[in-house]
């Protein structure tokens, strides 16, 4: 895209003509185009003093580069040019094309030496590419690739210098297309500044979904990185601009975590006019619940999960089950096999998450996905404990959600939205889903984006059982092209999953290719930072990105703090961010929990800190079913973490690691290094 932006505007009309010509005839007469020897199916065509590189199929043209004719025009293109024979490689469709290539191995080096720049940075060079004067002194001081990549200048300025010094090879452009557009017209609009690059990022299937079934309830599904959130954002625009819209409609866009709020808000700012933006609210479901309850009464301080667990543990020490002495003994025994964590989940997910308000309702409730069946007596014991637990409770989100739902359902006059768009819907509890359904004026205004493969919590309930408005039959569409992660990363992550009962796992098709992800096994906890630092430096350089393009994802806050500190000891500027404080603009390597990374993406990802203690092993569970349920959860958490990576991925596996997803990992998808 930057090459299109840099093409001289006064000659752009000729460029569009030529590209349009290619669309109707990709093999114009021999003088205009050449086939490049050694570069599989790559052609070049002359446009004034520029060369356009392209590949094509039956109904697509892939523009690989637009370079000025100079010494470096053919950098990265194997072989010289030869006259093109009639080609027979034009009969693939895009999906077949992107499914075909072979994975490449990432040559993981043990050390990274400083590398001199391919040519010195001079004032002339910086002027030529329009670098602002304020950045010039800093850039002139950079003598090595490493110094340049870490130069404290704005990212777009750095990008321009990096592109000039290291023009991406044609092979790399072919493996990692910038975007897919439907016609040359869109490129013209981009070039003329009429369309931001971001606005072009919709393929045909996605585009259809932004407009499809505008009277919902509608759902878009698809694996990680298939563009569900992107479609949801565009849909907001389509909804506000629907024929017949009054211009007063209000939209609620909910994200799963607070860290996603800022990103979503920023993207909407690019997409919408200021009037439209004023009519869209971005919030988490919990913020909505908070506001509804807050309008009715004063809300006290919220209890954290850790505090709730501590309180539950204390309560259990003195809790005496009811009934006859014999019955009490049996109830106590039924409770003994249940851990505090499991019980708190049962309270939050089943009792409060489903809005159950009596023992009779709890006795009758289906509890799919909870692993452990509970008989009547066990349920009575759990209910009793729950009642005692909720009596002394401070404010808790799961209770607030239930209260908000009740308040809203009883108040026909409450403020409601014309449209409610819910991203990452797979992880909302039934009460949250019902709250979203209720906060919309009509069922027709609902749009959900969801991916079962990323559902961290057992949600084997149907949407409509959460709320009768959630009927998506005949209104669900599927996206299947992964635009985020390379095929190699996508495959490695996908192999971590195991299908749930009655579920079919379908892999998506990645648009990008890259090196195999790296798995380092048998690593000592205190050597993790050393390997992470090495990988970050090498991958960042390989991708010509700053080290801050990397994120380290860990199971918990404590291990995150430790790794951030150790990385600083390795000379890497790293910081641990608790979920709600995530600063996406900070120029540091971000360390965050796997949970907080949900919905986000980073060019380079390292998953670390999988030391025992952070996840369950069979011995912790008396019941194999309970372990199976936790193991499923851990697999999905890991899947979410691995699929945050766009180009480079490393997984650190400690010595003797028994993480449920790692013990039987398919190593064929990884480049394996042993740390011992
Ligand atoms: N047609 C497209 N062309 C190029 N890039 C795209 C296209 N569609 C989406 N993308 C990019 O792919 C990435 C993933 O998209 P998005 O976050 O919308 O996926 P998602 O399905 O919501 O992912 P997840 O469920 O894993 O969070 C984003 O960087 C987005 O800008």
PDB file of N, CA and C in Angstrom, residues 434-481:
ATOM      1  N   UNK A 434     -28.738 -12.092  27.958  1.00  0.00           N
ATOM      2  CA  UNK A 434     -30.118 -11.631  28.113  1.00  0.00           C
ATOM      3  C   UNK A 434     -30.143 -10.116  28.306  1.00  0.00           C
ATOM      4  N   UNK A 435     -29.157  -9.608  29.042  1.00  0.00           N
ATOM      5  CA  UNK A 435     -29.079  -8.165  29.272  1.00  0.00           C
ATOM      6  C   UNK A 435     -28.897  -7.429  27.941  1.00  0.00           C
ATOM      7  N   UNK A 436     -28.038  -7.976  27.078  1.00  0.00           N
ATOM      8  CA  UNK A 436     -27.817  -7.350  25.768  1.00  0.00           C
ATOM      9  C   UNK A 436     -29.085  -7.410  24.916  1.00  0.00           C
ATOM     10  N   UNK A 437     -29.802  -8.532  25.031  1.00  0.00           N
ATOM     11  CA  UNK A 437     -31.045  -8.664  24.252  1.00  0.00           C
ATOM     12  C   UNK A 437     -32.084  -7.651  24.747  1.00  0.00           C
ATOM     13  N   UNK A 438     -32.111  -7.448  26.063  1.00  0.00           N
ATOM     14  CA  UNK A 438     -33.122  -6.549  26.662  1.00  0.00           C
ATOM     15  C   UNK A 438     -32.816  -5.076  26.443  1.00  0.00           C
ATOM     16  N   UNK A 439     -31.516  -4.768  26.333  1.00  0.00           N
ATOM     17  CA  UNK A 439     -31.140  -3.354  26.247  1.00  0.00           C
ATOM     18  C   UNK A 439     -31.343  -2.820  24.821  1.00  0.00           C
ATOM     19  N   UNK A 440     -31.729  -3.720  23.921  1.00  0.00           N
ATOM     20  CA  UNK A 440     -32.028  -3.333  22.540  1.00  0.00           C
ATOM     21  C   UNK A 440     -33.545  -3.124  22.424  1.00  0.00           C
ATOM     22  N   UNK A 441     -33.933  -2.126  21.617  1.00  0.00           N
ATOM     23  CA  UNK A 441     -35.365  -1.845  21.528  1.00  0.00           C
ATOM     24  C   UNK A 441     -36.141  -3.020  20.943  1.00  0.00           C
ATOM     25  N   UNK A 442     -35.535  -3.657  19.923  1.00  0.00           N
ATOM     26  CA  UNK A 442     -36.235  -4.781  19.276  1.00  0.00           C
ATOM     27  C   UNK A 442     -35.247  -5.916  19.019  1.00  0.00           C
ATOM     28  N   UNK A 443     -35.766  -7.111  18.797  1.00  0.00           N
ATOM     29  CA  UNK A 443     -34.908  -8.251  18.449  1.00  0.00           C
ATOM     30  C   UNK A 443     -34.194  -7.985  17.126  1.00  0.00           C
ATOM     31  N   UNK A 444     -34.831  -7.207  16.247  1.00  0.00           N
ATOM     32  CA  UNK A 444     -34.276  -6.962  14.907  1.00  0.00           C
ATOM     33  C   UNK A 444     -32.970  -6.168  14.955  1.00  0.00           C
ATOM     34  N   UNK A 445     -32.741  -5.459  16.060  1.00  0.00           N
ATOM     35  CA  UNK A 445     -31.556  -4.609  16.134  1.00  0.00           C
ATOM     36  C   UNK A 445     -30.312  -5.333  16.639  1.00  0.00           C
ATOM     37  N   UNK A 446     -30.383  -6.660  16.826  1.00  0.00           N
ATOM     38  CA  UNK A 446     -29.259  -7.375  17.449  1.00  0.00           C
ATOM     39  C   UNK A 446     -28.288  -7.959  16.421  1.00  0.00           C
ATOM     40  N   UNK A 447     -27.000  -7.781  16.676  1.00  0.00           N
ATOM     41  CA  UNK A 447     -25.977  -8.403  15.828  1.00  0.00           C
ATOM     42  C   UNK A 447     -24.882  -8.961  16.737  1.00  0.00           C
ATOM     43  N   UNK A 448     -24.584 -10.259  16.586  1.00  0.00           N
ATOM     44  CA  UNK A 448     -23.584 -10.906  17.431  1.00  0.00           C
ATOM     45  C   UNK A 448     -22.425 -11.429  16.590  1.00  0.00           C
ATOM     46  N   UNK A 449     -21.204 -11.337  17.121  1.00  0.00           N
ATOM     47  CA  UNK A 449     -20.048 -11.988  16.495  1.00  0.00           C
ATOM     48  C   UNK A 449     -19.498 -12.981  17.515  1.00  0.00           C
ATOM     49  N   UNK A 450     -19.250 -14.213  17.087  1.00  0.00           N
ATOM     50  CA  UNK A 450     -18.835 -15.235  18.058  1.00  0.00           C
ATOM     51  C   UNK A 450     -17.967 -16.310  17.419  1.00  0.00           C
ATOM     52  N   UNK A 451     -17.127 -16.928  18.236  1.00  0.00           N
ATOM     53  CA  UNK A 451     -16.303 -18.061  17.783  1.00  0.00           C
ATOM     54  C   UNK A 451     -16.274 -19.111  18.886  1.00  0.00           C
ATOM     55  N   UNK A 452     -16.931 -20.220  18.640  1.00  0.00           N
ATOM     56  CA  UNK A 452     -16.969 -21.271  19.674  1.00  0.00           C
ATOM     57  C   UNK A 452     -15.587 -21.751  20.061  1.00  0.00           C
ATOM     58  N   UNK A 453     -14.651 -21.758  19.103  1.00  0.00           N
ATOM     59  CA  UNK A 453     -13.318 -22.292  19.396  1.00  0.00           C
ATOM     60  C   UNK A 453     -12.600 -21.451  20.446  1.00  0.00           C
ATOM     61  N   UNK A 454     -13.024 -20.183  20.556  1.00  0.00           N
ATOM     62  CA  UNK A 454     -12.367 -19.323  21.541  1.00  0.00           C
ATOM     63  C   UNK A 454     -13.156 -19.208  22.823  1.00  0.00           C
ATOM     64  N   UNK A 455     -14.227 -20.022  22.961  1.00  0.00           N
ATOM     65  CA  UNK A 455     -15.029 -19.837  24.163  1.00  0.00           C
ATOM     66  C   UNK A 455     -14.301 -20.421  25.371  1.00  0.00           C
ATOM     67  N   UNK A 456     -13.980 -19.558  26.319  1.00  0.00           N
ATOM     68  CA  UNK A 456     -13.177 -19.989  27.462  1.00  0.00           C
ATOM     69  C   UNK A 456     -14.046 -20.705  28.478  1.00  0.00           C
ATOM     70  N   UNK A 457     -15.296 -20.376  28.499  1.00  0.00           N
ATOM     71  CA  UNK A 457     -16.176 -20.952  29.509  1.00  0.00           C
ATOM     72  C   UNK A 457     -17.133 -21.901  28.830  1.00  0.00           C
ATOM     73  N   UNK A 458     -17.543 -22.898  29.563  1.00  0.00           N
ATOM     74  CA  UNK A 458     -18.413 -23.891  28.973  1.00  0.00           C
ATOM     75  C   UNK A 458     -19.718 -23.204  28.623  1.00  0.00           C
ATOM     76  N   UNK A 459     -19.989 -23.109  27.373  1.00  0.00           N
ATOM     77  CA  UNK A 459     -21.263 -22.487  27.067  1.00  0.00           C
ATOM     78  C   UNK A 459     -22.049 -23.408  26.133  1.00  0.00           C
ATOM     79  N   UNK A 460     -22.329 -24.582  26.681  1.00  0.00           N
ATOM     80  CA  UNK A 460     -23.072 -25.543  25.881  1.00  0.00           C
ATOM     81  C   UNK A 460     -24.568 -25.289  25.933  1.00  0.00           C
ATOM     82  N   UNK A 461     -24.946 -24.071  26.176  1.00  0.00           N
ATOM     83  CA  UNK A 461     -26.369 -23.778  26.161  1.00  0.00           C
ATOM     84  C   UNK A 461     -26.699 -23.125  24.822  1.00  0.00           C
ATOM     85  N   UNK A 462     -27.950 -23.162  24.441  1.00  0.00           N
ATOM     86  CA  UNK A 462     -28.302 -22.534  23.171  1.00  0.00           C
ATOM     87  C   UNK A 462     -28.509 -21.042  23.427  1.00  0.00           C
ATOM     88  N   UNK A 463     -28.335 -20.263  22.362  1.00  0.00           N
ATOM     89  CA  UNK A 463     -28.512 -18.814  22.509  1.00  0.00           C
ATOM     90  C   UNK A 463     -29.932 -18.514  22.974  1.00  0.00           C
ATOM     91  N   UNK A 464     -30.885 -19.214  22.366  1.00  0.00           N
ATOM     92  CA  UNK A 464     -32.276 -18.849  22.667  1.00  0.00           C
ATOM     93  C   UNK A 464     -32.669 -19.239  24.088  1.00  0.00           C
ATOM     94  N   UNK A 465     -31.914 -20.172  24.712  1.00  0.00           N
ATOM     95  CA  UNK A 465     -32.256 -20.480  26.101  1.00  0.00           C
ATOM     96  C   UNK A 465     -31.827 -19.332  27.018  1.00  0.00           C
ATOM     97  N   UNK A 466     -30.869 -18.503  26.550  1.00  0.00           N
ATOM     98  CA  UNK A 466     -30.463 -17.340  27.349  1.00  0.00           C
ATOM     99  C   UNK A 466     -31.522 -16.249  27.257  1.00  0.00           C
ATOM    100  N   UNK A 467     -32.104 -16.092  26.067  1.00  0.00           N
ATOM    101  CA  UNK A 467     -33.164 -15.088  25.897  1.00  0.00           C
ATOM    102  C   UNK A 467     -33.942 -15.418  24.624  1.00  0.00           C
ATOM    103  N   UNK A 468     -35.272 -15.398  24.697  1.00  0.00           N
ATOM    104  CA  UNK A 468     -36.059 -15.804  23.524  1.00  0.00           C
ATOM    105  C   UNK A 468     -35.805 -14.940  22.279  1.00  0.00           C
ATOM    106  N   UNK A 469     -35.250 -13.729  22.466  1.00  0.00           N
ATOM    107  CA  UNK A 469     -34.976 -12.897  21.298  1.00  0.00           C
ATOM    108  C   UNK A 469     -33.795 -13.418  20.469  1.00  0.00           C
ATOM    109  N   UNK A 470     -32.987 -14.275  21.099  1.00  0.00           N
ATOM    110  CA  UNK A 470     -31.749 -14.682  20.419  1.00  0.00           C
ATOM    111  C   UNK A 470     -31.981 -15.893  19.514  1.00  0.00           C
ATOM    112  N   UNK A 471     -32.724 -15.695  18.455  1.00  0.00           N
ATOM    113  CA  UNK A 471     -33.025 -16.763  17.490  1.00  0.00           C
ATOM    114  C   UNK A 471     -32.238 -16.460  16.223  1.00  0.00           C
ATOM    115  N   UNK A 472     -31.135 -17.181  16.040  1.00  0.00           N
ATOM    116  CA  UNK A 472     -30.278 -16.862  14.895  1.00  0.00           C
ATOM    117  C   UNK A 472     -30.435 -17.836  13.729  1.00  0.00           C
ATOM    118  N   UNK A 473     -31.379 -18.779  13.870  1.00  0.00           N
ATOM    119  CA  UNK A 473     -31.509 -19.771  12.799  1.00  0.00           C
ATOM    120  C   UNK A 473     -31.792 -19.076  11.465  1.00  0.00           C
ATOM    121  N   UNK A 474     -30.993 -19.489  10.443  1.00  0.00           N
ATOM    122  CA  UNK A 474     -31.186 -18.891   9.117  1.00  0.00           C
ATOM    123  C   UNK A 474     -30.586 -17.495   9.012  1.00  0.00           C
ATOM    124  N   UNK A 475     -29.995 -17.029  10.113  1.00  0.00           N
ATOM    125  CA  UNK A 475     -29.404 -15.683  10.107  1.00  0.00           C
ATOM    126  C   UNK A 475     -27.994 -15.729  10.654  1.00  0.00           C
ATOM    127  N   UNK A 476     -27.318 -16.866  10.400  1.00  0.00           N
ATOM    128  CA  UNK A 476     -25.941 -17.006  10.859  1.00  0.00           C
ATOM    129  C   UNK A 476     -25.048 -17.197   9.642  1.00  0.00           C
ATOM    130  N   UNK A 477     -23.972 -16.424   9.559  1.00  0.00           N
ATOM    131  CA  UNK A 477     -23.047 -16.588   8.433  1.00  0.00           C
ATOM    132  C   UNK A 477     -21.654 -16.883   8.966  1.00  0.00           C
ATOM    133  N   UNK A 478     -20.869 -17.522   8.143  1.00  0.00           N
ATOM    134  CA  UNK A 478     -19.558 -17.988   8.581  1.00  0.00           C
ATOM    135  C   UNK A 478     -18.444 -17.327   7.761  1.00  0.00           C
ATOM    136  N   UNK A 479     -17.407 -16.859   8.440  1.00  0.00           N
ATOM    137  CA  UNK A 479     -16.220 -16.344   7.736  1.00  0.00           C
ATOM    138  C   UNK A 479     -15.115 -17.382   7.866  1.00  0.00           C
ATOM    139  N   UNK A 480     -14.327 -17.574   6.816  1.00  0.00           N
ATOM    140  CA  UNK A 480     -13.350 -18.665   6.930  1.00  0.00           C
ATOM    141  C   UNK A 480     -11.938 -18.296   6.504  1.00  0.00           C
ATOM    142  N   UNK A 481     -11.684 -17.044   6.126  1.00  0.00           N
ATOM    143  CA  UNK A 481     -10.315 -16.681   5.748  1.00  0.00           C
ATOM    144  C   UNK A 481      -9.641 -15.930   6.882  1.00  0.00           C
TER     145      UNK A 481
END
